[in-house]
Coordinates of C-alpha atoms and ligand atoms in Angstrom, one line a residue:
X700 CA -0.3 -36.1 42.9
X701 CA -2.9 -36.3 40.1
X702 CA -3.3 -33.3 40.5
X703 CA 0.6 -31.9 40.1
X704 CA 0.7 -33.6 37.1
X705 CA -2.3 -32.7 35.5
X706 CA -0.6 -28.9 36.0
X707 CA 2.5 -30.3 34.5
X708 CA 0.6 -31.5 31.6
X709 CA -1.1 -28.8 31.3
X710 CA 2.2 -26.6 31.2
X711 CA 3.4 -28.5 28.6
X712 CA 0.9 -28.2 26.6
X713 CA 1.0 -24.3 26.7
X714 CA 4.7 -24.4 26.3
X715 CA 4.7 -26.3 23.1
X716 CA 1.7 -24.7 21.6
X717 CA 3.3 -21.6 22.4
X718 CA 6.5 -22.1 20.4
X719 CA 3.9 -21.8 17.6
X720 CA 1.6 -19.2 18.5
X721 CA 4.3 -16.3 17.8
X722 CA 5.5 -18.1 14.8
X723 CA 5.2 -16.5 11.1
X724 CA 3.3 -19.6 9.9
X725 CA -0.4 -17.9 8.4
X726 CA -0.4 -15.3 10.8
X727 CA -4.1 -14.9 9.0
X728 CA -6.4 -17.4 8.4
X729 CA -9.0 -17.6 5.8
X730 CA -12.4 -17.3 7.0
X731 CA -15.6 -16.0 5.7
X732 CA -15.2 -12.5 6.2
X733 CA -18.7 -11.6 4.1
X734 CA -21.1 -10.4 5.9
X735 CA -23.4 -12.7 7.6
X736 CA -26.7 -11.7 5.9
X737 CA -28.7 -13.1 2.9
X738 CA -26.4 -13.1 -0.4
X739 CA -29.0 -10.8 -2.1
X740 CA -28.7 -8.6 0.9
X741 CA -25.3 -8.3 0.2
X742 CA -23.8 -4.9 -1.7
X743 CA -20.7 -4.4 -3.7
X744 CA -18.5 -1.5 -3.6
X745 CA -15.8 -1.9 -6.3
X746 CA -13.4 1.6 -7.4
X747 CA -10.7 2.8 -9.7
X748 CA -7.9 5.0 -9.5
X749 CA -6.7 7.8 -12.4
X750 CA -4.6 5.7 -14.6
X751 CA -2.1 7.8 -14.2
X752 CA -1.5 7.1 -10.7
X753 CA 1.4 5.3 -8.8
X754 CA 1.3 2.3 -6.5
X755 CA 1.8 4.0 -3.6
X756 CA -0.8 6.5 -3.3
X757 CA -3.3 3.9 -4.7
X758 CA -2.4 2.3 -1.4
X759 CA -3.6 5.2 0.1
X760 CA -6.4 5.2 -2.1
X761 CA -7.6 2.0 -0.9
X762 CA -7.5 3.1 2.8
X763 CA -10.1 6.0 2.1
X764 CA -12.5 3.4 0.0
X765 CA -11.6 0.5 2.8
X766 CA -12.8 3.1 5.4
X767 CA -15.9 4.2 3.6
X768 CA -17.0 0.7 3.5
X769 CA -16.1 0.4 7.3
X770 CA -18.7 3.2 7.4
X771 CA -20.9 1.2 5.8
X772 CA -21.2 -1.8 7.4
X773 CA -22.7 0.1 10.3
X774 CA -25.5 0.1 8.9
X775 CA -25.6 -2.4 5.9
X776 CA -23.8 -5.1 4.7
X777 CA -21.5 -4.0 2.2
X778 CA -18.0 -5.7 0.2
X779 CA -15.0 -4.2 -1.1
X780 CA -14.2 -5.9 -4.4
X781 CA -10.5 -5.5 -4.6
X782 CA -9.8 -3.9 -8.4
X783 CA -7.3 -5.8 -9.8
X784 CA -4.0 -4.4 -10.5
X785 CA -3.0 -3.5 -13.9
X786 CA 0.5 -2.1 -15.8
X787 CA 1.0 1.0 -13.9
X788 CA 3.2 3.6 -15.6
X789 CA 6.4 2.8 -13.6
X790 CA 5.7 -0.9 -14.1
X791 CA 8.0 -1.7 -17.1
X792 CA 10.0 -4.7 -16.9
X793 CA 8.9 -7.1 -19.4
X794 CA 8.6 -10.8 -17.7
X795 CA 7.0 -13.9 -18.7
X796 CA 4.4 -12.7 -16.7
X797 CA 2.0 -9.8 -17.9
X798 CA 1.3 -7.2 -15.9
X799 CA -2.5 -7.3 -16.0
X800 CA -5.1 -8.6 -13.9
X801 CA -3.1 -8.6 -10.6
X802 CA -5.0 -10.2 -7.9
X803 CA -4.6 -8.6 -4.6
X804 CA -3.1 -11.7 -3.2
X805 CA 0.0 -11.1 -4.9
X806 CA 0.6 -8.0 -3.2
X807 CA -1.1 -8.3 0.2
X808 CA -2.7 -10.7 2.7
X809 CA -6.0 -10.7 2.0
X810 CA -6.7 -12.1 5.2
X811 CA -5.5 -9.2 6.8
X812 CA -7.2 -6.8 4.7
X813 CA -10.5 -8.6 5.8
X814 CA -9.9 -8.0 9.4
X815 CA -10.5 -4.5 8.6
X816 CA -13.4 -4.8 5.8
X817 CA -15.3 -7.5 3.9
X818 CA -13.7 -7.7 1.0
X819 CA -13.1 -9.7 -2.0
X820 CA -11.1 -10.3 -5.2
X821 CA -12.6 -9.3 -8.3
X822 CA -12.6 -12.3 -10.1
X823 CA -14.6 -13.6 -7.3
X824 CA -16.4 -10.9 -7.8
X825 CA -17.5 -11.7 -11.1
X826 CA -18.2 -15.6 -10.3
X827 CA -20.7 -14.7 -8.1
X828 CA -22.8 -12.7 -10.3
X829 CA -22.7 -14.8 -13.2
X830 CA -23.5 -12.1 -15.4
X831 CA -20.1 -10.1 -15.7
X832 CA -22.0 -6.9 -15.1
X833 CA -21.5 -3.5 -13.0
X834 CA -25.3 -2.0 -11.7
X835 CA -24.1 1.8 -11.3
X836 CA -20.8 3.5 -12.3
X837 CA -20.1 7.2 -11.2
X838 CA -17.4 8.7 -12.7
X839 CA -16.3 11.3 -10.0
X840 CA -14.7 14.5 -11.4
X841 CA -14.1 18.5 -10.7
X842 CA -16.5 20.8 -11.1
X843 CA -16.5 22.3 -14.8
X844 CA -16.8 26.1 -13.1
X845 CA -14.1 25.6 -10.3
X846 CA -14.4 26.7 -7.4
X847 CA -14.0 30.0 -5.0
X848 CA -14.4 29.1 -1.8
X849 CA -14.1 25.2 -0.8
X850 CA -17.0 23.5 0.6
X851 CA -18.5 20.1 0.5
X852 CA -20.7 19.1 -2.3
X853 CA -21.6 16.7 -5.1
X854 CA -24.0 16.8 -8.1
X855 CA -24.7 13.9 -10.7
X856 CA -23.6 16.8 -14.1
X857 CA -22.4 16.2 -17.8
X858 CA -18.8 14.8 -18.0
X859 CA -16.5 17.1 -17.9
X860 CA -13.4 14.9 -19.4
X861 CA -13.7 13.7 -22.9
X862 CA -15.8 10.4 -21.7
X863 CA -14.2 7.4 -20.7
X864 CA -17.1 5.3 -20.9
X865 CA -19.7 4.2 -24.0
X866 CA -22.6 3.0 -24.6
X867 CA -22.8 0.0 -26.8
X868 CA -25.6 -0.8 -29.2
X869 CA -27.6 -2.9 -26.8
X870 CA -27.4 0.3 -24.5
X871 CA -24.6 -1.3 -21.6
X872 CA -21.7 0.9 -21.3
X873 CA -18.5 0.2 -21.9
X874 CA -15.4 0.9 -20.5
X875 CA -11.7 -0.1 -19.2
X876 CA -12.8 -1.9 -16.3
X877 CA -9.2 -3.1 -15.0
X878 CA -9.0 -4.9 -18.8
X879 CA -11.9 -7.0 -18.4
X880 CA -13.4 -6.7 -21.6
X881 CA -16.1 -8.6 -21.3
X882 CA -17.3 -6.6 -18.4
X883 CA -20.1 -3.9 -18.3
X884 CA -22.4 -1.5 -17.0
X885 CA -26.0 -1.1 -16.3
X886 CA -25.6 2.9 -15.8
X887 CA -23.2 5.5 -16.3
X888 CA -23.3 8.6 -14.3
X889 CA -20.5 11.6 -14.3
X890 CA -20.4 13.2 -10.6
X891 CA -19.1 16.5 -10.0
X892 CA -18.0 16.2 -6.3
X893 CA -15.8 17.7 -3.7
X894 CA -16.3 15.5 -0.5
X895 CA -14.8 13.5 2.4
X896 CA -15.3 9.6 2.4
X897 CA -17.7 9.7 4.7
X898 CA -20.2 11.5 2.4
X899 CA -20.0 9.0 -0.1
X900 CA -22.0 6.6 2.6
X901 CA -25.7 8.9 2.5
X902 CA -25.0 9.3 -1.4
X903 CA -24.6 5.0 -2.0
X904 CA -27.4 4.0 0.6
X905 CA -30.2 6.4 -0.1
X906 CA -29.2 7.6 -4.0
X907 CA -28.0 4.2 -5.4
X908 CA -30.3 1.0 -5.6
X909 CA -28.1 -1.5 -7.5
X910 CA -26.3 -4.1 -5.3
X911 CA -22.9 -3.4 -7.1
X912 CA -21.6 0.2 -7.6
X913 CA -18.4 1.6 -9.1
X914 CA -16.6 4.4 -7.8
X915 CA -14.1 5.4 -10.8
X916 CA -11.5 8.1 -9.9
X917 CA -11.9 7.1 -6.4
X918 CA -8.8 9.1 -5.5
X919 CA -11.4 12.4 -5.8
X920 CA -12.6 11.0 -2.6
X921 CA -11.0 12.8 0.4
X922 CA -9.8 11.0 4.2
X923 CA -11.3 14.5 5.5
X924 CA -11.5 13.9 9.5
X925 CA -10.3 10.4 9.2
X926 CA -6.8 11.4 7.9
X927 CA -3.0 10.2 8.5
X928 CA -4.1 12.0 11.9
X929 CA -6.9 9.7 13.2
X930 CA -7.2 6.5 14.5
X931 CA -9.1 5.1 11.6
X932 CA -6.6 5.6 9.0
X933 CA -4.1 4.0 10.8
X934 CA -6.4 0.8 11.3
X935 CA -6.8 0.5 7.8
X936 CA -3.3 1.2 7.0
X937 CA -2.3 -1.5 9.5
X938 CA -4.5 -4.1 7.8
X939 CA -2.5 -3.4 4.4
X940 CA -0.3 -6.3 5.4
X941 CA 2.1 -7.7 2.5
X942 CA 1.5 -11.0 1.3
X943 CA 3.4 -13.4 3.2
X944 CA 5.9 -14.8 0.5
X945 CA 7.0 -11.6 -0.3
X946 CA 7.6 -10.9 3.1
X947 CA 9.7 -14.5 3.6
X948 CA 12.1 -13.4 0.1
X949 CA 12.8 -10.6 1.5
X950 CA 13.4 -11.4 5.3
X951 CA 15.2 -14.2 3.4
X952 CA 17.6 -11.7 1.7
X953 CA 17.6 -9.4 5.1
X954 CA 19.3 -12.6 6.9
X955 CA 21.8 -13.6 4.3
X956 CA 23.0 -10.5 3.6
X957 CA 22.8 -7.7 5.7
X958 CA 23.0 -9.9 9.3
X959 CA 19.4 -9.2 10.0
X960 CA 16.6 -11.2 11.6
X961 CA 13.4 -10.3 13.4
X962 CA 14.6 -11.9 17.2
X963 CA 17.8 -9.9 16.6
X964 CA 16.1 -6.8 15.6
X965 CA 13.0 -7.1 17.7
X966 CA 10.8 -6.5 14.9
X967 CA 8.3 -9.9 15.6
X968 CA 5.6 -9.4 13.0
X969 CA 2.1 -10.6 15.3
X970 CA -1.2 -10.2 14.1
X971 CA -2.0 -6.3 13.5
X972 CA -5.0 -6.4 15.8
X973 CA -2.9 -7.2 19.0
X974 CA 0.1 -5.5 17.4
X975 CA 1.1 -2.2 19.4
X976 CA 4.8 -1.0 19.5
X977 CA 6.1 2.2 21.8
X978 CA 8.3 4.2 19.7
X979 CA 12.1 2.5 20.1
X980 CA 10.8 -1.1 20.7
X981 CA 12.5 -2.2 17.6
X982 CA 15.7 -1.8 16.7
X983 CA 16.7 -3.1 13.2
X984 CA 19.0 -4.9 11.1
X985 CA 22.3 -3.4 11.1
X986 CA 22.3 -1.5 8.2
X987 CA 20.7 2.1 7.0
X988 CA 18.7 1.5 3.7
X989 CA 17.6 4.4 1.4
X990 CA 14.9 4.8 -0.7
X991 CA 16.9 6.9 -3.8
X992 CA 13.7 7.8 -6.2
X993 CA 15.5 8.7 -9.9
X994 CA 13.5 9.0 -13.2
X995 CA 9.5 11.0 -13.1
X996 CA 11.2 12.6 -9.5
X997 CA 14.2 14.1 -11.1
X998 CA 11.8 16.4 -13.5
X999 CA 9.1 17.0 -10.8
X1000 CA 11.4 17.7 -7.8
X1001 CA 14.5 18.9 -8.9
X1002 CA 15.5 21.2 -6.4
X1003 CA 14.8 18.3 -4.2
X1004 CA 16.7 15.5 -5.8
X1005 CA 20.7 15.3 -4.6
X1006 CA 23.1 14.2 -6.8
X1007 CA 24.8 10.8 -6.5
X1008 CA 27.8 12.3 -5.4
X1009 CA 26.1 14.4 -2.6
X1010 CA 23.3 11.1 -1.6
X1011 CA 26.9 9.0 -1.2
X1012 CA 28.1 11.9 1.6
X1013 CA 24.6 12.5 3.0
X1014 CA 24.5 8.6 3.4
X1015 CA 27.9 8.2 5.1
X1016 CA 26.9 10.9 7.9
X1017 CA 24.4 8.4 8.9
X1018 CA 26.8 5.6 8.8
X1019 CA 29.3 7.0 10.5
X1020 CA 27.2 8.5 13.3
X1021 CA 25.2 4.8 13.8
X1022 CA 28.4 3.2 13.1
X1023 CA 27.3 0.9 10.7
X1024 CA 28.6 -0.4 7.5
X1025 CA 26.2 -1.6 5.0
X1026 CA 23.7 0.4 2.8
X1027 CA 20.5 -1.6 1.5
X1028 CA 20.0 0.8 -1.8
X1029 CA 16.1 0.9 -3.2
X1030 CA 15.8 3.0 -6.1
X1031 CA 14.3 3.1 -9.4
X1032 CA 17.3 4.3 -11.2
X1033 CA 18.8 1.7 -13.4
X1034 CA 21.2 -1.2 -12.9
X1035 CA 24.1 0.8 -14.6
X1036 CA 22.9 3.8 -12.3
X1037 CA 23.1 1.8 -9.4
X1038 CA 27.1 0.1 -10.1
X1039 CA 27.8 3.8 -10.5
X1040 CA 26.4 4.6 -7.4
X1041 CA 27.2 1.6 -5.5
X1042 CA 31.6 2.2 -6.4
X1043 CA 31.2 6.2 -5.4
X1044 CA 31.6 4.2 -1.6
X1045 CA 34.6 3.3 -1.8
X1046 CA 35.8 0.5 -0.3
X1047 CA 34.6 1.0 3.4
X1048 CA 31.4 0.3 3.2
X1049 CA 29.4 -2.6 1.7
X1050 CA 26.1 -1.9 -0.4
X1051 CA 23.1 -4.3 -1.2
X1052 CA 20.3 -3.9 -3.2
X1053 CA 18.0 -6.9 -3.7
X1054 CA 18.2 -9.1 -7.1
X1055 CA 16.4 -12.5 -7.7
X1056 CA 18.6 -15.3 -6.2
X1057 CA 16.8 -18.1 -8.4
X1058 CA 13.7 -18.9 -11.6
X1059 CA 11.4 -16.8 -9.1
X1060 CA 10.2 -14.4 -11.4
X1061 CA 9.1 -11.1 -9.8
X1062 CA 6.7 -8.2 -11.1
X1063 CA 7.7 -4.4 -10.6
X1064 CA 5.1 -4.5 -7.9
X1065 CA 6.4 -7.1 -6.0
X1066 CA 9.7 -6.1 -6.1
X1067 CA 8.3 -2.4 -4.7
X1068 CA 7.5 -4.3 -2.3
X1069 CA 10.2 -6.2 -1.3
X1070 CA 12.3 -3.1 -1.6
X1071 CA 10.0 -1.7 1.2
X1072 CA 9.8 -4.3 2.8
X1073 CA 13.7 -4.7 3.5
X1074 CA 13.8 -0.4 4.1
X1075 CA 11.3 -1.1 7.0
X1076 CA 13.4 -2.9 9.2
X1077 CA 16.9 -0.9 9.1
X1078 CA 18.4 0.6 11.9
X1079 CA 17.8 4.1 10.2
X1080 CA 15.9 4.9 7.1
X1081 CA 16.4 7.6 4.5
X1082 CA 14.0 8.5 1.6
X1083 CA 13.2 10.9 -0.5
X1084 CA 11.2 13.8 -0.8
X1085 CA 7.1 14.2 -0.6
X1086 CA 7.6 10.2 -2.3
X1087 CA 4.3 8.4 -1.2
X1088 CA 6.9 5.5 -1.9
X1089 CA 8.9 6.7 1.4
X1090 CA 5.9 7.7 3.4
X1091 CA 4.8 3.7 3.1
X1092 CA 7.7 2.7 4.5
X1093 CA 7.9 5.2 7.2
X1094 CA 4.9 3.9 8.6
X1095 CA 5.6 0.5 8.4
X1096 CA 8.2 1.8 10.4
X1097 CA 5.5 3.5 12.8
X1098 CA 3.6 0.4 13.5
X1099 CA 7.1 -2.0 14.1
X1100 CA 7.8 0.7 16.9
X1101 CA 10.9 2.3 15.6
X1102 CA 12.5 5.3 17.2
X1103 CA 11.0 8.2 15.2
X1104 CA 14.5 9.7 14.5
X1105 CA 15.6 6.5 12.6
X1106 CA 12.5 7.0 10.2
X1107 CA 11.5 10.5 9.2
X1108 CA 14.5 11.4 7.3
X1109 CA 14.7 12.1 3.6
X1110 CA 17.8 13.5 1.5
X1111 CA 18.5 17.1 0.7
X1112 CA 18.8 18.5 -2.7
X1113 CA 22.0 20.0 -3.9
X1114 CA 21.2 23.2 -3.3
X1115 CA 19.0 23.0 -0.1
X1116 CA 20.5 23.5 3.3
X1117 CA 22.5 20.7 4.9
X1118 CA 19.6 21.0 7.1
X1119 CA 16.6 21.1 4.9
X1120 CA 13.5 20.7 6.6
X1121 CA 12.8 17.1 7.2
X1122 CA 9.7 14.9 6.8
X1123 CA 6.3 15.3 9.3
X1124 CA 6.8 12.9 12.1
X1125 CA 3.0 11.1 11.5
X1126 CA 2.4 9.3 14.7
X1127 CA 0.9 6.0 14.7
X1128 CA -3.0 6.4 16.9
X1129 CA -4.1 3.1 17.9
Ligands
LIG1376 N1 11.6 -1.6 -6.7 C1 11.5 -0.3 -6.6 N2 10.6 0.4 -7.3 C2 10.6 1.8 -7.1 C3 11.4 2.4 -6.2 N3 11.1 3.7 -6.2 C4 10.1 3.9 -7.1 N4 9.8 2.7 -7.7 C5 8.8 2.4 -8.7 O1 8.2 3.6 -9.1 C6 6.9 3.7 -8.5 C7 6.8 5.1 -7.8 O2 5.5 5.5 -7.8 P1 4.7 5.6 -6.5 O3 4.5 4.3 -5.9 O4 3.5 6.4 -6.9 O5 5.6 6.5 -5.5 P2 6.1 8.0 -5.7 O6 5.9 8.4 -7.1 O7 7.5 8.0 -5.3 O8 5.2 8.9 -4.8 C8 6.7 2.6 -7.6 O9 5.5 2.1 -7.5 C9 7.7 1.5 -8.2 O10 7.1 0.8 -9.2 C10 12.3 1.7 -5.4 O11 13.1 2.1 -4.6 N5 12.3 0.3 -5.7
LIG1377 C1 -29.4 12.2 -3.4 O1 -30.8 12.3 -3.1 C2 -31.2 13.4 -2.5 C3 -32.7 13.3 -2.1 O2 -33.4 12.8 -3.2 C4 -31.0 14.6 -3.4 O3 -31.4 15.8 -2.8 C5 -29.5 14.7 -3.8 O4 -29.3 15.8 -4.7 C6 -29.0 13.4 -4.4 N1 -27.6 13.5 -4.5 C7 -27.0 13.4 -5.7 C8 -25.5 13.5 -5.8 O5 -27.6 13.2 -6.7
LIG1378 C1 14.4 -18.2 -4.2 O1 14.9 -17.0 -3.7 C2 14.0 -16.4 -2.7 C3 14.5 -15.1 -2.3 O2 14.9 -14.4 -3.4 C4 13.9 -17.4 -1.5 O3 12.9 -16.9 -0.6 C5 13.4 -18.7 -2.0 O4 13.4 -19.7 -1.0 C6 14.3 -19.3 -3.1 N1 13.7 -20.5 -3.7 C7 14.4 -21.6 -4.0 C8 13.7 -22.7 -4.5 O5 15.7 -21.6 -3.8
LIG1379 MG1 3.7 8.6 -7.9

């Protein structure tokens, strides 16, 4: 009898704590994620990205650095100081809110991240070592002669770009350091280098001795074996989780608009470590959302780029053979670009594309990623050609276990086939 009950109890008990253990609520809690050695022990990786480069493939960026400091820890502790996120060149609304000195918190769940890797903000960063001060930076570049045939290879050499850095008159270089002006550096280094990641790890254990170091023009560092093929890459991609209140606005605007919800569209978010979809597990919102990249793309891939009038009739053919009726539109082109757009429909179809509801005030990053965000849970996805903007979303597509053929579309150009060859299918390796 006691003992029925007990069981009952006990029942209960799981019952009720498991109408909370699937909920979104802090899928990721904080914890110390430093390694657990002495804090002089400790070593700091921190990196930068051409200026010139988009948020997207600094995403991807940040996977080859996150895995080099995966490497790392293998052998010693080392921490992945997050470099804060400054006015990129597509970032130019102008808010309230300057575009400068972007945590990482803002854009992603740092808690997440740090299932993968140590890793910490940069203004943590710099209230740990008092001193706002860099040990060693090395600027990585080309080699001045070129090369014939490719090998690996890297050599500390003059700099080859007009320099970036300078040396102050109390001999601490100076440079941009993510605007942080009152930050320097101890020493300055250009290195020629063409390598994988995971020759960076010999070159900062045995040729570096300061406990921080500064990879600038990180994105010279290549995934080599531990590309969009491997395992590894995929691990570190599936910690770039988005920071949770941009994933509530927009699974906000998914459910009052466009009739979607994750029950409905079996597209449960759980924790990415215990996260593992078959292809066609999730199904998605009813509606196909495109990823329509205007402006820098028209001049670098025009052959690629349709016209409005041709993305409208592309569009419809997935419409009408999904049988669905609303678009979700993410695109860069401008408001008046999009009305345009949005009346070539017609009538029989109803298009969305997201717009603050209320005082918050979003950044061009956050509304990037709200824009993904929403594109990652359609029925079917569209997007455009060789954008690292699409690829993101295709794999967020990956690991919430759509059906390959709802993902790795993009639009044709004008004049490319009807049938123009369509994006690689990249698998997701668990
Ligand atoms: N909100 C929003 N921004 C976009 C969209 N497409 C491009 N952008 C902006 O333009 C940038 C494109 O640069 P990048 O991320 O490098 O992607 P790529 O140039 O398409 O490979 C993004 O980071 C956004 O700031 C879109 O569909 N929605
Ligand atoms: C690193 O140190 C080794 C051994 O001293 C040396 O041979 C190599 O050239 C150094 N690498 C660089 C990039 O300086
Ligand atoms: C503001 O709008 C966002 C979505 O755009 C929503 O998530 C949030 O709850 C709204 N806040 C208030 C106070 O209405
Ligand atoms: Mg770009």
């Amino acid at each position: 009898m006691y003992n029925t009950l007990l069981s009952v109890y006990v029942l209960l008990i799981a019952i009720f704590v498991c109408v909370y253990c699937h909920s979104d609520e802090n899928l990721y809690q904080a914890k110390d994620n430093l390694p657990v050695h002495g804090p002089n022990q400790v070593r700091y990786l921190l990196y930068d990205v051409n200026p010139g480069e988009g948020f997207n493939l600094r995403r991807d960026v940040y996977m080859r650095v996150a895995n080099l400091v995966k490497f790392l820890n293998e052998d010693e502790p080392w921490v992945l100081v997050l470099p804060p996120w400054v006015r990129l060149y597509h970032w130019r609304s102008t808010s309230l809110r300057p575009q400068n000195k972007i945590p990482w918190r803002e854009f992603f769940d740092i808690n997440s991240l740090a299932l993968h890797v140590p890793v910490m903000e940069f203004e943590d960063y710099l209230k740990k070592v008092d001193t706002p001060v860099i040990d060693e930076v090395y600027y990585l570049q080309r080699y001045k002669e070129g090369w014939s045939k490719w090998e690996e290879k890297m050599d500390i050499r003059e700099c080859v770009d007009p320099a970036r850095y300078h040396q102050d008159e109390n001999g601490n270089w100076r440079g941009r350091f993510f605007d942080y002006e009152e930050v320097y550096a101890k020493k300055f280094e250009c290195m020629s280098a063409q390598a994988y990641l995971l020759t960076f790890k010999p070159f900062l254990m045995k040729n570096t001795t300061g406990q921080s170091v500064f990879l600038d023009r990180a994105e010279t560092m290549i995934h080599g074996q531990y590309s969009e093929w491997s395992p590894e890459w995929w691990t570190a991609r599936r910690s770039m989780v988005f920071a949770k209140h941009l994933r509530d606005d927009a699974d906000w605007y998914r459910e009052t608009y466009l009739d979607s919800n994750d029950k409905k569209d079996k597209t449960k978010l759980e924790v990415w470590t215990k996260m593992k979809r078959a292809h066609g597990e999730a199904k998605g919102g009813p509606y196909v959302a495109i990823h329509l990249r205007r402006n820098d793309y028209l001049h670098a891939h025009p052959k690629e780029v349709p016209s409005y009038e041709n993305a409208v009739k592309q569009t419809i053919k997935y419409l009408k053979k999904y049988k669905i009726k609303k678009v979700y539109v993410s695109t860069d082109a401008s408001w008046d670009d999009y009305f345009k757009f949005k009346k070539m429909f017609g009538s029989d179809y109803e298009i969305f594309k997201f717009e603050k509801q209320n005082l918050t005030v979003y950044k061009d990053g956050h509304l990037s990623i709200i824009d993904q965000w929403i594109c990652a849970h359609a029925r079917v996805f569209i997007g455009s050609y060789v954008s690292t903007f699409s690829f993101r979303i295709q794999e967020e597509r990956e690991i919430l276990g759509f059906d390959q053929e709802t993902t790795f579309n993009r639009f044709c150009g004008d004049d490319e086939p009807k049938d123009c060859e369509q994006p690689t299918k990249w698998d997701i390796k668990y």
